[in-house]
Short mmCIF file of C-alpha atoms in Angstrom, two decimals:
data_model
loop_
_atom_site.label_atom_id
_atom_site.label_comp_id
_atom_site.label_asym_id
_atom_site.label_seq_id
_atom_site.Cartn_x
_atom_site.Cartn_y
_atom_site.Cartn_z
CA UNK M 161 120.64 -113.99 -35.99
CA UNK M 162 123.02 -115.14 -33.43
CA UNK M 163 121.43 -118.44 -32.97
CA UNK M 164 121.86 -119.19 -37.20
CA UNK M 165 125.62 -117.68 -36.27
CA UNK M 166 125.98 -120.35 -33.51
CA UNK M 167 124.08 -122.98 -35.81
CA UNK M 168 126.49 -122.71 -38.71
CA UNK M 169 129.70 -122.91 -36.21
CA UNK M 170 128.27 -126.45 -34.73
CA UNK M 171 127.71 -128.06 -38.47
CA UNK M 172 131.14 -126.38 -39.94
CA UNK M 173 132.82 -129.59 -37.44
CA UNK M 174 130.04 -131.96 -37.98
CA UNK M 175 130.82 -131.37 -42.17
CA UNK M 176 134.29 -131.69 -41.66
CA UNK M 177 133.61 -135.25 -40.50
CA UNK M 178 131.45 -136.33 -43.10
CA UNK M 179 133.32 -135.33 -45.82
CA UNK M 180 136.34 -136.69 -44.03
CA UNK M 181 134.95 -139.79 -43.77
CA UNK M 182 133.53 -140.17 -47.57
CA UNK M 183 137.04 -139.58 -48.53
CA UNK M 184 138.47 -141.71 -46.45
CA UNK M 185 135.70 -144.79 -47.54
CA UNK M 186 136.50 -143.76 -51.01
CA UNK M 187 140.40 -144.28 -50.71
CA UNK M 188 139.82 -147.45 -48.54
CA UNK M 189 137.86 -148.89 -51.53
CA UNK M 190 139.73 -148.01 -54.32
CA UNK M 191 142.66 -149.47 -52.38
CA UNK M 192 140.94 -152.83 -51.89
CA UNK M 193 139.78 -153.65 -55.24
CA UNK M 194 141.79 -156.05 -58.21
CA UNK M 195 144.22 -156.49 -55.98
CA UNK M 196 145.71 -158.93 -58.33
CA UNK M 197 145.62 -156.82 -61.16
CA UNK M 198 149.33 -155.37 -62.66
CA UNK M 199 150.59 -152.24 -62.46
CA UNK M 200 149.81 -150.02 -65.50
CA UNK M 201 152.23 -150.72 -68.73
CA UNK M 202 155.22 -148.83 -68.67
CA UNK M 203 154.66 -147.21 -65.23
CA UNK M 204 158.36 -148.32 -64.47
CA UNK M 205 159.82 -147.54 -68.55
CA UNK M 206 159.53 -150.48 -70.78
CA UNK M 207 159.76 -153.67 -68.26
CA UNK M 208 158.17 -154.60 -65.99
CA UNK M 209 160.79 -154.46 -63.02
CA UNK M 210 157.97 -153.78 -60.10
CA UNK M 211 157.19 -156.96 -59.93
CA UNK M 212 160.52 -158.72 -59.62
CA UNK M 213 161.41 -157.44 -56.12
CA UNK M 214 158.21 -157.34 -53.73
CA UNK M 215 157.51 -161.04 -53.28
CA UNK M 216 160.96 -161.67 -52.34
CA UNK M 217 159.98 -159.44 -49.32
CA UNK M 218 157.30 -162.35 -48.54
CA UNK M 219 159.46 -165.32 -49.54
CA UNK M 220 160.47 -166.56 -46.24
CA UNK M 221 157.01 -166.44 -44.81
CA UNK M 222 155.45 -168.60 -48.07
CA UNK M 223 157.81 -171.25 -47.72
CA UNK M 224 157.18 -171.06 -43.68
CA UNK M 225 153.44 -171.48 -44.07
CA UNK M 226 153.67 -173.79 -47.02
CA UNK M 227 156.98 -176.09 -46.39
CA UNK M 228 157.64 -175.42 -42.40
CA UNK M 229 160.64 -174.12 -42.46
CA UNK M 230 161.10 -169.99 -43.43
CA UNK M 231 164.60 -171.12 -45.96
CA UNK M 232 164.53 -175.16 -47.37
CA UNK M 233 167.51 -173.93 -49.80
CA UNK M 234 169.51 -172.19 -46.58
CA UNK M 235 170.18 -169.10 -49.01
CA UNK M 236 171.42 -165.96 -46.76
CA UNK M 237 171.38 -163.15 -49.17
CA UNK M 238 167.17 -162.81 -48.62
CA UNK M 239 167.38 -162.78 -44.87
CA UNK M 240 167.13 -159.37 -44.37
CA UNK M 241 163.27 -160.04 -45.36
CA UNK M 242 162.55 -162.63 -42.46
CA UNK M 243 162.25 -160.03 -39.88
CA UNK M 244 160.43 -156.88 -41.70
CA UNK M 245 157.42 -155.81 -40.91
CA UNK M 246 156.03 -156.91 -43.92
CA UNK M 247 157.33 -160.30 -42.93
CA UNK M 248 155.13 -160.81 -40.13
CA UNK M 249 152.19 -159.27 -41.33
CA UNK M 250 152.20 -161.60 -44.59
CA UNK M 251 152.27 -164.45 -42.30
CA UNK M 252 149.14 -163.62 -40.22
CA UNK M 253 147.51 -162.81 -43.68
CA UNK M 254 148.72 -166.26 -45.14
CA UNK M 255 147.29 -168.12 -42.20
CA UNK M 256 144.00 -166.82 -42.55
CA UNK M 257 143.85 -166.16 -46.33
CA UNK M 258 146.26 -168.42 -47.73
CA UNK M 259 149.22 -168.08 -49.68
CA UNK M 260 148.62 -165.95 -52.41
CA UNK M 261 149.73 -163.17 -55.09
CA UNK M 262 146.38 -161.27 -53.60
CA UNK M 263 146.97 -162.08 -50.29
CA UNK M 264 150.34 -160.66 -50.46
CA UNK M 265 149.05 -157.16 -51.86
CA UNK M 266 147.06 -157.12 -49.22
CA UNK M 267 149.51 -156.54 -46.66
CA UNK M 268 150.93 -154.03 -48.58
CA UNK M 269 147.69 -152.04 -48.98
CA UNK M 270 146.76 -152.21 -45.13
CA UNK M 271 150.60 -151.30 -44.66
CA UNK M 272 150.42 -148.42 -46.75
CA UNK M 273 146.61 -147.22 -46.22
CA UNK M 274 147.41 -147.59 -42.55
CA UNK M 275 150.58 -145.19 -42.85
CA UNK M 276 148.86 -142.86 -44.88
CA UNK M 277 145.91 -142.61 -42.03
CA UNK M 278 148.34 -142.70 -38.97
CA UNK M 279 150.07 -140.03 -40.70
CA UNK M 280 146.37 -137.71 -41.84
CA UNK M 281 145.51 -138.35 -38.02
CA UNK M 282 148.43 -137.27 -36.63
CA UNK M 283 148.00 -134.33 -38.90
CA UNK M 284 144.57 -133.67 -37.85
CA UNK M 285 145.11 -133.59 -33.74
CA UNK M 286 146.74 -130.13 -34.64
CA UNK M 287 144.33 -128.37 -37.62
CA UNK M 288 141.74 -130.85 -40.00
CA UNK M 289 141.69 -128.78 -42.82
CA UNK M 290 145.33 -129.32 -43.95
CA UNK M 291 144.95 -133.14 -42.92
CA UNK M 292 142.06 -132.93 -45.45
CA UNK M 293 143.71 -131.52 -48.13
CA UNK M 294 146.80 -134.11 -47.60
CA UNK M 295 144.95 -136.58 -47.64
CA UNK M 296 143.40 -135.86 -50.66
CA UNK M 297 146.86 -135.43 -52.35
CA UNK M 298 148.34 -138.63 -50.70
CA UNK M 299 145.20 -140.69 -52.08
CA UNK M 300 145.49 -139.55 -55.64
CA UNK M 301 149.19 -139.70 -55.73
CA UNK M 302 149.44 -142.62 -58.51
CA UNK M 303 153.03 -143.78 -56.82
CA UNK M 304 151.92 -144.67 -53.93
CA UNK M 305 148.60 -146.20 -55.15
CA UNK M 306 150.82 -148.26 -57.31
CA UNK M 307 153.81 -149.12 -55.06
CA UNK M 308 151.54 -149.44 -52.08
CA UNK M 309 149.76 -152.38 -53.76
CA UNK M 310 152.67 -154.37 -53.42
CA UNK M 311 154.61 -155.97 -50.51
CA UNK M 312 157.58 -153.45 -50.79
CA UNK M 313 159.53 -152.87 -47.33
CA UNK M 314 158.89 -149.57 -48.03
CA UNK M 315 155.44 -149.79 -46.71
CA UNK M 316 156.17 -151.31 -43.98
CA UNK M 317 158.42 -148.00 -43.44
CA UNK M 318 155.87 -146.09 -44.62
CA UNK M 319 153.62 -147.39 -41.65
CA UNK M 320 156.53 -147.69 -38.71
CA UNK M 321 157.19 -143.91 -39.48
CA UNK M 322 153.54 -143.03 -39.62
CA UNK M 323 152.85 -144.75 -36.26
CA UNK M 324 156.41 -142.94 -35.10
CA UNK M 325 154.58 -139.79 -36.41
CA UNK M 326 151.28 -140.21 -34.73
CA UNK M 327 152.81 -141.04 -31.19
CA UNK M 328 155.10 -137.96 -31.50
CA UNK M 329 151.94 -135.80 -32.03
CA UNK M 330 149.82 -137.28 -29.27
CA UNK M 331 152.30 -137.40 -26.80
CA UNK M 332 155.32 -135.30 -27.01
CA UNK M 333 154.54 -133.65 -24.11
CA UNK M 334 154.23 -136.44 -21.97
CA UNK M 335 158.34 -138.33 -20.80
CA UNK M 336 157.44 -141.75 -20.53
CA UNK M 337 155.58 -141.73 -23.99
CA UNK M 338 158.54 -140.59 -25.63
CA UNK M 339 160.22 -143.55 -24.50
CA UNK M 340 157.27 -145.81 -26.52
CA UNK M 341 158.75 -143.09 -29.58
CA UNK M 342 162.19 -144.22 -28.79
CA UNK M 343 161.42 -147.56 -29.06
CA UNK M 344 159.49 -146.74 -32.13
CA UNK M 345 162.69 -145.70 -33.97
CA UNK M 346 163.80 -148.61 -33.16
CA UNK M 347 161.83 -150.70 -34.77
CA UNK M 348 161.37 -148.68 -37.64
CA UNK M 349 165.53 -149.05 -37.94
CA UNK M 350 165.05 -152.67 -37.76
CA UNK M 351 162.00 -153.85 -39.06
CA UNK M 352 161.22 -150.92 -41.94
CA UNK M 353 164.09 -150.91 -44.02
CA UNK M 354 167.55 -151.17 -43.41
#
């Protein structure tokens, strides 16, 4: 009887995983796919406002990758966009992948799945079941699988605080790692959204 006792406390971890891991596949997927699709009518009232502001957030690195220079029209009002995080995540995605409408979502989606994970894993260093259950609210929360599908500085936020989050967690105990947090805040200040 104490062997089945023992038994059950070894696959109660190895469970955990699994079913960490399916949900985890699952919200990478769902993520991932139409990509270029639009976001459902009237999620934002009667327009369709959410797509008039994200591509300005990749509008410097387009005309960088497609003209050579980041502003032809020399137009300072965007410029707070050059240096996001966003920014310079679009343009390693528009080298490989082209410039695109798809290719821009993209780095929104691995901004904000990557947040979203950083964040569930820092979460889970300290108890799994709650990081389980958050992440099962986080995935089917319909705001951010609709504003993380496009290049908002907000995910790039979303991510810098995550990561901010996660190195806390790990290393809080540990001085010189709090510096790496320091300069963390930092760059979420300057790069997520000012």
């Amino acid at each position: 009887m104490a062997d089945m006792k023992q038994l059950e406390k070894e696959r109660v971890p190895i469970l955990w995983a699994v079913f960490f891991s399916v949900i985890t596949a699952a919200f990478i997927f769902i993520r991932l796919c139409w990509l270029g699709s639009d976001p459902p009518l009237y999620f934002t009232g009667l327009g369709q406002g959410l797509l008039t502001d994200p591509y300005n957030t990749t509008y410097f690195t387009r005309n960088y990758i497609l003209f050579g220079t980041a502003d032809p029209f020399d137009y300072p009002r965007l410029v707070i966009f050059k240096y996001s995080l966003v920014s310079v995540l679009s343009y390693l995605l528009f080298l490989i992948g082209g410039v695109s409408r798809i290719t821009a979502n993209l780095t929104a989606v691995l901004l904000s799945t990557g947040g979203v994970l950083l964040y569930v894993a820092g979460l889970k260093r300290h108890s799994s079941r709650p990081a389980i259950v958050t992440l099962i609210l986080l995935i089917s929360n319909m705001t951010i699988l609709v504003y993380g599908r496009y290049p908002l500085l907000e995910n790039g936020l979303i991510f810098l605080c995550a990561l901010l989050y996660f190195f806390f967690m790990k290393y809080y105990r540990s001085g010189p790692m709090l510096a790496v947090t320091g300069i963390l805040i930092a760059l979420t200040a300057l790069m997520g959204k000012m």
